[in-house]
Amino acid sequence: MVGPMVQSGDEDAGGPSWLKPLLRTVFFVPCKIHVDSSKSECNMYCLDCMEESLCSYCLSHHKDHRVVQIRRSSYHNVIRVSEVSKFIDISCVQTYVINSAKIVFLNGRPQPRPGKGVTNTCEICCRSLLDSFRFCSLGCKLGGMKTDPELTFNLRPKPGRDSLYGLESDTSSSPRKLRKTSSAFSRRIEVPISHLEDDATATSRSISPGTPPIVSYRTSKRKGIPHRAPF
């Protein structure tokens, strides 16, 4: 069965409407509908229907829906960063590399006693973290949003081309700069019409280096009076 498709704009302080159902869903169990089929393990989830996990045979009923694939690492559910980052902001959540792909954990993995020398831990489950992160999973970030209103799963707008190069969106100042530059350049090469003939040589020198005069060092000898050889 395919549930009603939910629009993606219903986000609140607790993140998108599909996040909590995703974190509660049970994965890697046989599909109830395709139980007799091979490879019917449920490892996918539809963000639009927000129902139970799906197997590969269920995807035919979820065309044009947002479907993500869940994977496992040490018996914990994970999702690739390349998939989930299309829909939510995962900043402050530590990422890991498994099979050459970046992933994040769906739910926390409590660690009662951090190892020696650990300087940073997850704010929710005390899992050891690198210093640049605050949470070990999406679920822990969701829990941290209860006490920190600055946290969000909403995607930030991508910087435009102008902001990428440090330019303002209002380009009203740019034409002035271009006109000023072009006018300065034109003043350098501008020659008054009244003095065009008189100062042609001086003007050409001010614009570009003058061409040195061609000097010929070849001299021609004048033939003398021919003398007859004596007999």
Coordinates of N, CA and C in Angstrom, one line a residue:
M1 N 0.8 -1.2 0.0 CA 0.0 0.0 0.0 C 0.9 1.3 0.0
V2 N 0.4 2.2 -0.7 CA 1.2 3.5 -0.8 C 0.4 4.6 -0.1
G3 N 0.9 5.2 0.9 CA 0.2 6.2 1.6 C 0.2 7.5 0.9
P4 N -0.6 8.5 1.4 CA -0.7 9.8 0.7 C 0.7 10.5 0.7
M5 N 1.0 11.1 -0.4 CA 2.2 11.8 -0.6 C 2.2 13.1 0.2
V6 N 3.2 13.4 1.1 CA 3.2 14.6 1.9 C 4.2 15.6 1.2
Q7 N 3.8 16.8 1.2 CA 4.6 17.9 0.6 C 5.8 18.1 1.5
S8 N 6.9 18.5 0.8 CA 8.2 18.7 1.5 C 8.3 20.0 2.3
G9 N 7.3 20.9 2.2 CA 7.4 22.2 2.9 C 6.9 22.2 4.3
D10 N 6.5 21.1 4.9 CA 6.0 21.1 6.2 C 7.1 20.8 7.3
E11 N 8.0 21.7 7.3 CA 9.1 21.6 8.3 C 8.8 22.5 9.5
D12 N 9.2 22.1 10.7 CA 9.0 22.9 11.9 C 10.3 22.9 12.7
A13 N 10.3 23.3 13.9 CA 11.4 23.3 14.8 C 12.1 22.0 15.0
G14 N 11.3 20.9 14.8 CA 11.8 19.6 15.0 C 12.3 18.9 13.7
G15 N 12.6 19.7 12.7 CA 13.1 19.2 11.4 C 11.9 18.8 10.5
P16 N 12.3 18.2 9.4 CA 11.2 17.8 8.4 C 10.3 16.7 9.0
S17 N 9.1 16.7 8.5 CA 8.1 15.8 9.1 C 8.5 14.3 8.9
W18 N 9.3 14.0 8.0 CA 9.7 12.6 7.7 C 10.8 12.1 8.6
L19 N 11.5 13.0 9.3 CA 12.7 12.6 10.0 C 12.4 11.7 11.2
K20 N 11.5 12.1 12.1 CA 11.2 11.2 13.2 C 10.7 9.8 12.8
P21 N 9.7 9.7 11.8 CA 9.3 8.4 11.4 C 10.5 7.6 10.8
L22 N 11.4 8.2 10.1 CA 12.6 7.5 9.6 C 13.4 6.9 10.7
L23 N 13.7 7.7 11.8 CA 14.5 7.3 12.9 C 13.8 6.1 13.6
R24 N 12.5 6.0 13.6 CA 11.8 5.0 14.3 C 11.6 3.7 13.5
T25 N 11.8 3.8 12.2 CA 11.5 2.7 11.3 C 12.5 1.5 11.5
V26 N 12.0 0.3 11.4 CA 12.8 -0.9 11.5 C 13.2 -1.3 10.1
F27 N 14.5 -1.5 9.9 CA 15.0 -1.9 8.6 C 15.6 -3.3 8.7
F28 N 16.0 -3.8 7.5 CA 16.6 -5.1 7.3 C 15.8 -6.3 7.9
V29 N 14.5 -6.2 7.6 CA 13.6 -7.3 7.9 C 12.9 -7.7 6.6
P30 N 12.4 -8.9 6.5 CA 11.8 -9.4 5.3 C 10.5 -8.5 5.0
C31 N 10.3 -8.2 3.7 CA 9.2 -7.5 3.3 C 7.9 -8.3 3.5
K32 N 6.9 -7.7 4.0 CA 5.6 -8.4 4.3 C 4.9 -8.7 3.0
I33 N 5.1 -7.8 2.0 CA 4.3 -8.0 0.8 C 5.0 -9.0 -0.2
H34 N 6.4 -8.9 -0.2 CA 7.2 -9.7 -1.1 C 8.0 -10.7 -0.3
V35 N 7.4 -11.3 0.6 CA 8.1 -12.2 1.5 C 8.6 -13.5 0.8
D36 N 7.9 -13.9 -0.3 CA 8.3 -15.1 -1.0 C 9.4 -14.8 -2.1
S37 N 9.7 -13.6 -2.3 CA 10.7 -13.2 -3.3 C 12.1 -13.2 -2.7
S38 N 13.0 -13.4 -3.6 CA 14.4 -13.4 -3.1 C 14.9 -11.9 -3.0
K39 N 15.8 -11.7 -2.1 CA 16.3 -10.3 -1.9 C 15.2 -9.3 -1.6
S40 N 14.3 -9.7 -0.7 CA 13.2 -8.8 -0.4 C 13.5 -8.1 1.0
E41 N 14.7 -7.9 1.3 CA 15.0 -7.3 2.6 C 14.7 -5.8 2.5
C42 N 14.1 -5.3 3.5 CA 13.7 -3.9 3.5 C 14.8 -3.0 4.0
N43 N 15.4 -2.2 3.0 CA 16.5 -1.3 3.4 C 16.3 0.1 2.7
M44 N 15.0 0.4 2.4 CA 14.7 1.7 1.7 C 13.6 2.4 2.5
Y45 N 13.5 3.7 2.3 CA 12.4 4.4 3.0 C 12.0 5.6 2.0
C46 N 10.7 5.7 2.0 CA 10.1 6.8 1.2 C 9.8 8.0 2.1
L47 N 10.4 9.1 1.7 CA 10.3 10.3 2.5 C 8.9 11.0 2.3
D48 N 8.3 10.6 1.2 CA 7.0 11.3 0.9 C 5.8 10.5 1.6
C49 N 5.9 9.2 1.6 CA 4.8 8.4 2.2 C 5.0 8.2 3.7
M50 N 6.2 8.2 4.2 CA 6.5 8.1 5.6 C 5.8 6.9 6.2
E51 N 5.9 5.7 5.6 CA 5.3 4.5 6.1 C 6.5 3.5 6.5
E52 N 6.2 2.2 6.3 CA 7.2 1.2 6.7 C 8.3 1.2 5.7
S53 N 9.4 0.5 6.1 CA 10.5 0.4 5.2 C 10.1 -0.4 3.9
L54 N 10.9 -0.3 2.9 CA 10.6 -0.8 1.6 C 11.7 -1.8 1.1
C55 N 11.3 -2.7 0.2 CA 12.3 -3.5 -0.4 C 12.4 -3.1 -1.9
S56 N 13.3 -3.7 -2.6 CA 13.5 -3.2 -4.0 C 12.3 -3.4 -4.9
Y57 N 11.4 -4.4 -4.5 CA 10.2 -4.7 -5.3 C 9.1 -3.7 -5.1
C58 N 9.2 -3.0 -3.9 CA 8.2 -2.0 -3.6 C 8.4 -0.7 -4.3
L59 N 9.6 -0.5 -4.9 CA 9.9 0.8 -5.5 C 9.0 1.1 -6.7
S60 N 8.4 0.1 -7.4 CA 7.5 0.4 -8.5 C 6.3 1.2 -8.1
H61 N 5.9 1.1 -6.8 CA 4.8 1.9 -6.4 C 5.2 3.3 -5.8
H62 N 6.4 3.6 -5.9 CA 6.9 4.9 -5.4 C 7.7 5.7 -6.4
K63 N 7.2 5.6 -7.7 CA 7.8 6.4 -8.7 C 7.7 7.9 -8.5
D64 N 8.7 8.7 -8.7 CA 8.8 10.1 -8.6 C 8.7 10.5 -7.1
H65 N 8.9 9.6 -6.2 CA 9.0 9.9 -4.7 C 10.4 10.0 -4.3
R66 N 10.6 10.6 -3.2 CA 12.0 10.7 -2.6 C 12.2 9.5 -1.8
V67 N 13.1 8.6 -2.3 CA 13.4 7.3 -1.6 C 14.9 7.3 -1.3
V68 N 15.2 7.0 -0.1 CA 16.6 6.8 0.3 C 16.9 5.4 0.7
Q69 N 18.2 5.1 0.6 CA 18.6 3.7 1.0 C 19.4 3.7 2.3
I70 N 19.0 2.8 3.2 CA 19.6 2.7 4.5 C 20.6 1.5 4.5
R71 N 21.8 1.7 5.1 CA 22.8 0.7 5.1 C 23.1 0.4 6.6
R72 N 24.0 -0.6 6.8 CA 24.3 -1.0 8.2 C 25.8 -0.9 8.4
S73 N 26.2 -0.6 9.6 CA 27.6 -0.6 10.0 C 27.6 -1.0 11.5
S74 N 28.2 -2.1 11.8 CA 28.3 -2.6 13.2 C 26.9 -2.7 13.8
Y75 N 25.9 -3.2 13.0 CA 24.5 -3.4 13.5 C 23.8 -2.1 13.7
H76 N 24.3 -1.0 13.2 CA 23.6 0.3 13.3 C 23.2 0.8 12.0
N77 N 22.1 1.5 11.9 CA 21.6 2.0 10.6 C 22.3 3.3 10.3
V78 N 22.8 3.4 9.0 CA 23.5 4.6 8.5 C 22.9 4.9 7.2
I79 N 23.2 6.1 6.8 CA 22.8 6.6 5.4 C 23.9 7.4 4.9
R80 N 24.1 7.4 3.6 CA 25.2 8.1 2.9 C 24.9 9.6 2.9
V81 N 26.0 10.3 3.1 CA 25.9 11.8 3.2 C 25.4 12.3 1.8
S82 N 25.9 11.7 0.7 CA 25.5 12.2 -0.6 C 23.9 12.1 -0.8
E83 N 23.3 11.2 -0.1 CA 21.8 11.1 -0.2 C 21.1 12.0 0.7
V84 N 21.4 12.0 2.0 CA 20.6 12.7 3.0 C 20.9 14.2 2.9
S85 N 22.1 14.6 2.4 CA 22.4 16.0 2.4 C 21.6 16.8 1.3
K86 N 20.9 16.0 0.4 CA 20.0 16.7 -0.5 C 18.8 17.2 0.1
F87 N 18.4 16.7 1.3 CA 17.1 17.0 1.9 C 17.3 17.8 3.2
I88 N 18.4 17.6 4.0 CA 18.5 18.2 5.3 C 20.0 18.7 5.5
D89 N 20.1 19.6 6.4 CA 21.4 20.1 6.8 C 22.0 19.2 7.9
I90 N 23.1 18.6 7.6 CA 23.7 17.6 8.6 C 24.9 18.2 9.3
S91 N 25.0 19.5 9.3 CA 26.1 20.2 10.0 C 26.0 19.8 11.5
C92 N 27.2 19.8 12.2 CA 27.4 19.5 13.6 C 27.3 18.0 13.9
V93 N 27.0 17.1 12.8 CA 26.9 15.7 13.0 C 28.2 15.1 12.4
Q94 N 28.9 14.3 13.2 CA 30.1 13.7 12.7 C 29.8 12.7 11.6
T95 N 30.6 12.7 10.6 CA 30.6 11.8 9.4 C 31.7 10.8 9.5
Y96 N 31.4 9.6 9.0 CA 32.4 8.5 9.0 C 32.6 8.0 7.5
V97 N 33.6 7.3 7.3 CA 33.9 6.8 5.9 C 33.8 5.3 6.0
I98 N 32.9 4.7 5.3 CA 32.7 3.2 5.2 C 32.7 2.8 3.8
N99 N 33.5 1.9 3.4 CA 33.6 1.4 2.0 C 33.7 2.6 1.0
S100 N 34.6 3.5 1.4 CA 35.0 4.7 0.5 C 33.8 5.6 0.4
A101 N 32.8 5.6 1.2 CA 31.7 6.5 1.1 C 31.4 7.2 2.5
K102 N 31.2 8.5 2.5 CA 30.8 9.2 3.8 C 29.4 8.8 4.2
I103 N 29.3 8.5 5.5 CA 28.0 8.2 6.0 C 27.7 8.9 7.4
V104 N 26.5 8.9 7.8 CA 26.1 9.4 9.1 C 25.2 8.4 9.7
F105 N 25.2 8.2 11.0 CA 24.4 7.3 11.8 C 23.0 7.9 12.0
L106 N 22.0 7.1 11.9 CA 20.6 7.6 12.1 C 20.4 7.9 13.6
N107 N 20.7 7.0 14.5 CA 20.5 7.1 15.9 C 21.7 7.1 16.7
G108 N 21.6 7.6 18.0 CA 22.8 7.6 18.8 C 23.3 6.2 19.3
R109 N 24.5 6.2 19.7 CA 25.2 5.0 20.2 C 25.8 5.3 21.5
P110 N 25.0 5.2 22.6 CA 25.5 5.6 23.9 C 26.9 5.0 24.3
Q111 N 27.7 5.8 24.8 CA 29.0 5.4 25.3 C 29.3 5.9 26.7
P112 N 29.0 5.1 27.7 CA 29.0 5.6 29.1 C 30.4 6.0 29.5
R113 N 31.4 5.4 29.0 CA 32.8 5.8 29.5 C 33.7 6.1 28.3
P114 N 33.8 7.4 28.0 CA 34.7 7.7 26.9 C 36.1 7.3 27.1
G115 N 36.9 7.0 26.1 CA 38.2 6.6 26.2 C 39.1 7.6 26.7
K116 N 40.4 7.2 27.1 CA 41.3 8.1 27.7 C 41.8 9.1 26.6
G117 N 41.9 10.3 27.0 CA 42.4 11.4 26.1 C 41.3 12.0 25.3
V118 N 40.1 11.6 25.5 CA 39.0 12.1 24.7 C 38.6 13.5 25.2
T119 N 38.6 14.5 24.3 CA 38.3 15.8 24.7 C 36.9 16.3 24.3
N120 N 36.2 15.6 23.4 CA 34.9 16.0 22.9 C 34.0 14.8 22.8
T121 N 32.8 14.9 23.3 CA 31.8 13.8 23.2 C 30.5 14.4 22.7
C122 N 29.6 13.5 22.2 CA 28.3 13.8 21.8 C 27.5 14.4 22.9
E123 N 26.8 15.5 22.7 CA 26.1 16.2 23.7 C 24.9 15.4 24.2
I124 N 24.5 14.4 23.5 CA 23.3 13.6 23.9 C 23.7 12.2 24.5
C125 N 24.5 11.5 23.8 CA 24.8 10.1 24.2 C 26.2 9.9 24.7
C126 N 27.0 11.0 24.7 CA 28.4 10.9 25.2 C 29.3 10.1 24.3
R127 N 29.0 9.8 23.1 CA 29.9 9.1 22.2 C 31.1 10.0 21.8
S128 N 32.3 9.4 21.8 CA 33.5 10.2 21.5 C 33.4 10.8 20.1
L129 N 33.8 12.0 20.0 CA 33.7 12.7 18.7 C 35.0 13.5 18.4
L130 N 35.2 13.9 17.2 CA 36.2 14.8 16.8 C 35.8 16.2 17.4
D131 N 36.8 17.0 17.5 CA 36.6 18.3 18.2 C 35.6 19.2 17.4
S132 N 35.5 19.0 16.1 CA 34.7 19.9 15.3 C 33.2 19.6 15.2
F133 N 32.8 18.5 15.9 CA 31.4 18.1 15.8 C 30.8 18.1 17.2
R134 N 29.4 18.1 17.2 CA 28.7 18.1 18.5 C 27.8 16.9 18.7
F135 N 27.5 16.2 17.6 CA 26.6 15.1 17.7 C 27.1 13.9 16.9
C136 N 26.7 12.7 17.3 CA 27.2 11.5 16.6 C 26.2 11.0 15.6
S137 N 25.0 11.5 15.6 CA 23.9 11.0 14.7 C 22.9 12.0 14.4
L138 N 22.0 11.7 13.5 CA 20.9 12.6 13.2 C 19.9 12.7 14.4
G139 N 19.7 11.5 15.0 CA 18.8 11.5 16.2 C 19.3 12.4 17.3
C140 N 20.6 12.3 17.5 CA 21.2 13.2 18.6 C 21.1 14.6 18.3
K141 N 21.3 15.0 17.0 CA 21.1 16.4 16.7 C 19.7 16.8 16.9
L142 N 18.7 16.0 16.6 CA 17.3 16.3 16.8 C 17.0 16.5 18.3
G143 N 17.7 15.7 19.1 CA 17.5 15.9 20.6 C 18.2 17.2 21.0
G144 N 19.3 17.6 20.4 CA 19.9 18.8 20.8 C 19.2 20.0 20.4
M145 N 18.3 19.9 19.5 CA 17.5 21.1 19.0 C 16.5 21.5 20.1
K146 N 16.2 20.7 21.1 CA 15.3 21.0 22.2 C 15.9 22.1 23.1
T147 N 17.2 22.1 23.2 CA 17.8 23.1 24.1 C 18.6 24.2 23.3
D148 N 18.8 24.0 22.0 CA 19.6 25.0 21.2 C 18.7 25.4 20.1
P149 N 18.1 26.5 20.1 CA 17.2 27.0 19.0 C 17.9 27.3 17.8
E150 N 19.2 27.5 17.8 CA 20.0 27.8 16.7 C 20.2 26.7 15.7
L151 N 20.1 25.4 16.2 CA 20.2 24.3 15.4 C 19.1 24.1 14.4
T152 N 19.4 23.6 13.3 CA 18.3 23.4 12.3 C 18.7 22.3 11.3
F153 N 17.7 21.7 10.7 CA 17.9 20.8 9.6 C 17.6 21.4 8.3
N154 N 17.1 22.6 8.3 CA 16.8 23.3 7.0 C 18.1 23.6 6.2
L155 N 18.0 23.3 4.9 CA 19.1 23.5 4.1 C 19.3 25.0 3.9
R156 N 20.6 25.4 3.9 CA 20.9 26.8 3.7 C 21.0 27.1 2.2
P157 N 20.6 28.3 1.7 CA 20.6 28.6 0.3 C 22.0 28.6 -0.2
K158 N 22.2 28.0 -1.4 CA 23.6 28.0 -1.9 C 24.0 29.4 -2.4
P159 N 25.2 29.8 -2.2 CA 25.7 31.1 -2.6 C 25.6 31.3 -4.1
G160 N 25.1 32.5 -4.5 CA 25.0 32.8 -5.9 C 26.4 33.1 -6.5
R161 N 26.4 33.3 -7.8 CA 27.6 33.5 -8.5 C 28.3 34.8 -8.1
D162 N 27.4 35.9 -7.8 CA 28.0 37.2 -7.4 C 28.7 37.1 -6.1
S163 N 28.0 36.4 -5.1 CA 28.5 36.3 -3.7 C 29.7 35.4 -3.7
L164 N 29.8 34.4 -4.7 CA 30.9 33.5 -4.7 C 32.2 34.3 -5.1
Y165 N 32.1 35.3 -5.9 CA 33.3 36.0 -6.3 C 33.4 37.3 -5.5
G166 N 32.6 37.5 -4.5 CA 32.7 38.7 -3.6 C 32.1 39.9 -4.3
L167 N 31.1 39.7 -5.1 CA 30.5 40.9 -5.8 C 29.1 41.1 -5.2
E168 N 28.7 42.3 -5.2 CA 27.3 42.6 -4.8 C 26.4 42.3 -5.9
S169 N 25.1 42.0 -5.4 CA 24.1 41.7 -6.4 C 23.7 43.0 -7.2
D170 N 23.8 44.2 -6.6 CA 23.5 45.4 -7.2 C 24.7 45.9 -8.0
T171 N 24.7 45.8 -9.3 CA 25.9 46.1 -10.1 C 25.9 47.6 -10.6
S172 N 25.1 48.5 -9.9 CA 25.1 49.8 -10.3 C 26.4 50.5 -10.2
S173 N 27.3 50.1 -9.4 CA 28.6 50.7 -9.2 C 29.6 50.2 -10.3
S174 N 29.3 49.1 -10.9 CA 30.2 48.5 -11.9 C 30.3 49.4 -13.1
P175 N 29.2 49.8 -13.7 CA 29.3 50.7 -14.9 C 30.1 51.9 -14.7
R176 N 30.0 52.5 -13.5 CA 30.8 53.7 -13.2 C 32.3 53.4 -13.2
K177 N 32.6 52.3 -12.7 CA 34.0 51.9 -12.7 C 34.5 51.6 -14.1
L178 N 33.7 51.0 -14.9 CA 34.0 50.7 -16.3 C 34.2 52.0 -17.0
R179 N 33.2 52.9 -16.8 CA 33.3 54.2 -17.5 C 34.5 55.0 -17.1
K180 N 34.8 55.0 -15.8 CA 35.9 55.7 -15.3 C 37.2 55.2 -15.9
T181 N 37.3 53.9 -16.0 CA 38.5 53.2 -16.5 C 38.6 53.5 -18.0
S182 N 37.5 53.4 -18.7 CA 37.6 53.6 -20.1 C 37.9 55.1 -20.5
S183 N 37.3 56.0 -19.6 CA 37.6 57.4 -19.9 C 39.0 57.8 -19.6
A184 N 39.6 57.2 -18.5 CA 41.0 57.4 -18.2 C 41.8 56.9 -19.3
F185 N 41.5 55.8 -19.9 CA 42.3 55.2 -21.0 C 42.1 56.1 -22.2
S186 N 40.9 56.6 -22.5 CA 40.7 57.4 -23.7 C 41.4 58.7 -23.5
R187 N 41.6 59.2 -22.3 CA 42.3 60.5 -22.1 C 43.8 60.3 -22.4
R188 N 44.3 59.1 -22.2 CA 45.7 58.9 -22.5 C 46.0 58.9 -23.9
I189 N 45.1 58.4 -24.7 CA 45.4 58.3 -26.2 C 44.6 59.4 -27.0
E190 N 43.9 60.3 -26.3 CA 43.1 61.3 -27.1 C 44.0 62.4 -27.6
V191 N 43.9 62.8 -28.8 CA 44.7 63.8 -29.4 C 43.7 64.9 -29.9
P192 N 43.9 66.2 -29.5 CA 43.1 67.3 -30.0 C 43.1 67.3 -31.6
I193 N 42.0 67.6 -32.2 CA 41.9 67.6 -33.6 C 42.7 68.8 -34.2
S194 N 42.7 69.9 -33.5 CA 43.4 71.1 -34.0 C 44.9 70.9 -34.1
H195 N 45.4 70.0 -33.3 CA 46.9 69.9 -33.3 C 47.2 68.5 -33.9
L196 N 46.3 67.9 -34.6 CA 46.6 66.6 -35.1 C 47.7 66.5 -36.1
E197 N 47.8 67.5 -37.0 CA 48.8 67.5 -38.0 C 50.2 67.9 -37.4
D198 N 50.1 69.0 -36.5 CA 51.3 69.5 -36.0 C 52.0 68.6 -35.0
D199 N 51.2 67.9 -34.2 CA 51.7 67.1 -33.1 C 51.6 65.6 -33.4
A200 N 51.6 65.2 -34.7 CA 51.4 63.8 -35.0 C 52.5 63.0 -34.5
T201 N 53.7 63.5 -34.7 CA 54.9 62.8 -34.3 C 55.0 62.6 -32.8
A202 N 54.7 63.7 -32.0 CA 54.7 63.7 -30.5 C 53.6 62.7 -30.0
T203 N 52.5 62.7 -30.7 CA 51.4 61.9 -30.2 C 51.7 60.4 -30.4
S204 N 52.3 60.1 -31.5 CA 52.7 58.7 -31.7 C 53.7 58.2 -30.7
R205 N 54.6 59.1 -30.3 CA 55.6 58.7 -29.3 C 54.9 58.5 -27.9
S206 N 53.9 59.3 -27.6 CA 53.3 59.2 -26.3 C 52.4 57.9 -26.2
I207 N 51.9 57.4 -27.3 CA 51.1 56.3 -27.3 C 52.0 55.0 -27.3
S208 N 52.9 54.9 -28.1 CA 53.8 53.7 -28.2 C 55.2 54.2 -28.5
P209 N 56.2 53.3 -28.1 CA 57.6 53.7 -28.4 C 57.8 53.9 -29.9
G210 N 58.6 55.0 -30.2 CA 58.8 55.4 -31.5 C 59.7 54.3 -32.3
T211 N 59.5 54.3 -33.5 CA 60.3 53.3 -34.3 C 61.6 54.0 -34.7
P212 N 62.7 53.4 -34.3 CA 64.0 54.1 -34.6 C 64.2 54.2 -36.2
P213 N 64.8 55.3 -36.6 CA 65.0 55.6 -38.0 C 65.9 54.5 -38.6
I214 N 65.7 54.2 -39.8 CA 66.5 53.2 -40.5 C 67.8 53.8 -41.0
V215 N 68.9 53.4 -40.5 CA 70.2 54.0 -40.9 C 70.9 53.0 -41.7
S216 N 71.4 53.4 -42.8 CA 72.1 52.5 -43.7 C 73.6 52.8 -43.5
Y217 N 74.3 51.8 -43.2 CA 75.8 52.0 -43.1 C 76.5 51.6 -44.3
R218 N 75.8 51.3 -45.4 CA 76.4 50.9 -46.6 C 76.7 52.2 -47.5
T219 N 77.9 52.4 -47.8 CA 78.3 53.6 -48.6 C 78.7 53.1 -50.0
S220 N 78.4 54.0 -50.9 CA 78.8 53.7 -52.3 C 80.0 54.5 -52.7
K221 N 81.0 53.8 -53.3 CA 82.2 54.5 -53.7 C 82.0 55.0 -55.2
R222 N 82.5 56.3 -55.3 CA 82.3 56.9 -56.7 C 83.5 56.3 -57.5
K223 N 83.1 55.9 -58.7 CA 84.0 55.4 -59.6 C 85.0 56.5 -60.1
G224 N 86.3 56.2 -60.1 CA 87.2 57.2 -60.6 C 87.4 57.2 -62.1
I225 N 88.3 58.0 -62.6 CA 88.6 58.1 -64.1 C 89.3 56.8 -64.5
P226 N 88.8 56.1 -65.4 CA 89.5 54.9 -65.8 C 90.9 55.2 -66.4
H227 N 91.9 54.5 -66.1 CA 93.2 54.6 -66.6 C 93.6 53.4 -67.5
R228 N 94.2 53.8 -68.7 CA 94.6 52.7 -69.6 C 95.9 52.1 -69.1
A229 N 95.9 50.8 -69.2 CA 97.1 50.1 -68.8 C 98.3 50.4 -69.8
P230 N 99.4 50.6 -69.2 CA 100.6 50.9 -70.1 C 100.9 49.7 -70.9
F231 N 101.4 50.0 -72.1 CA 101.9 48.9 -73.0 C 103.2 48.4 -72.6

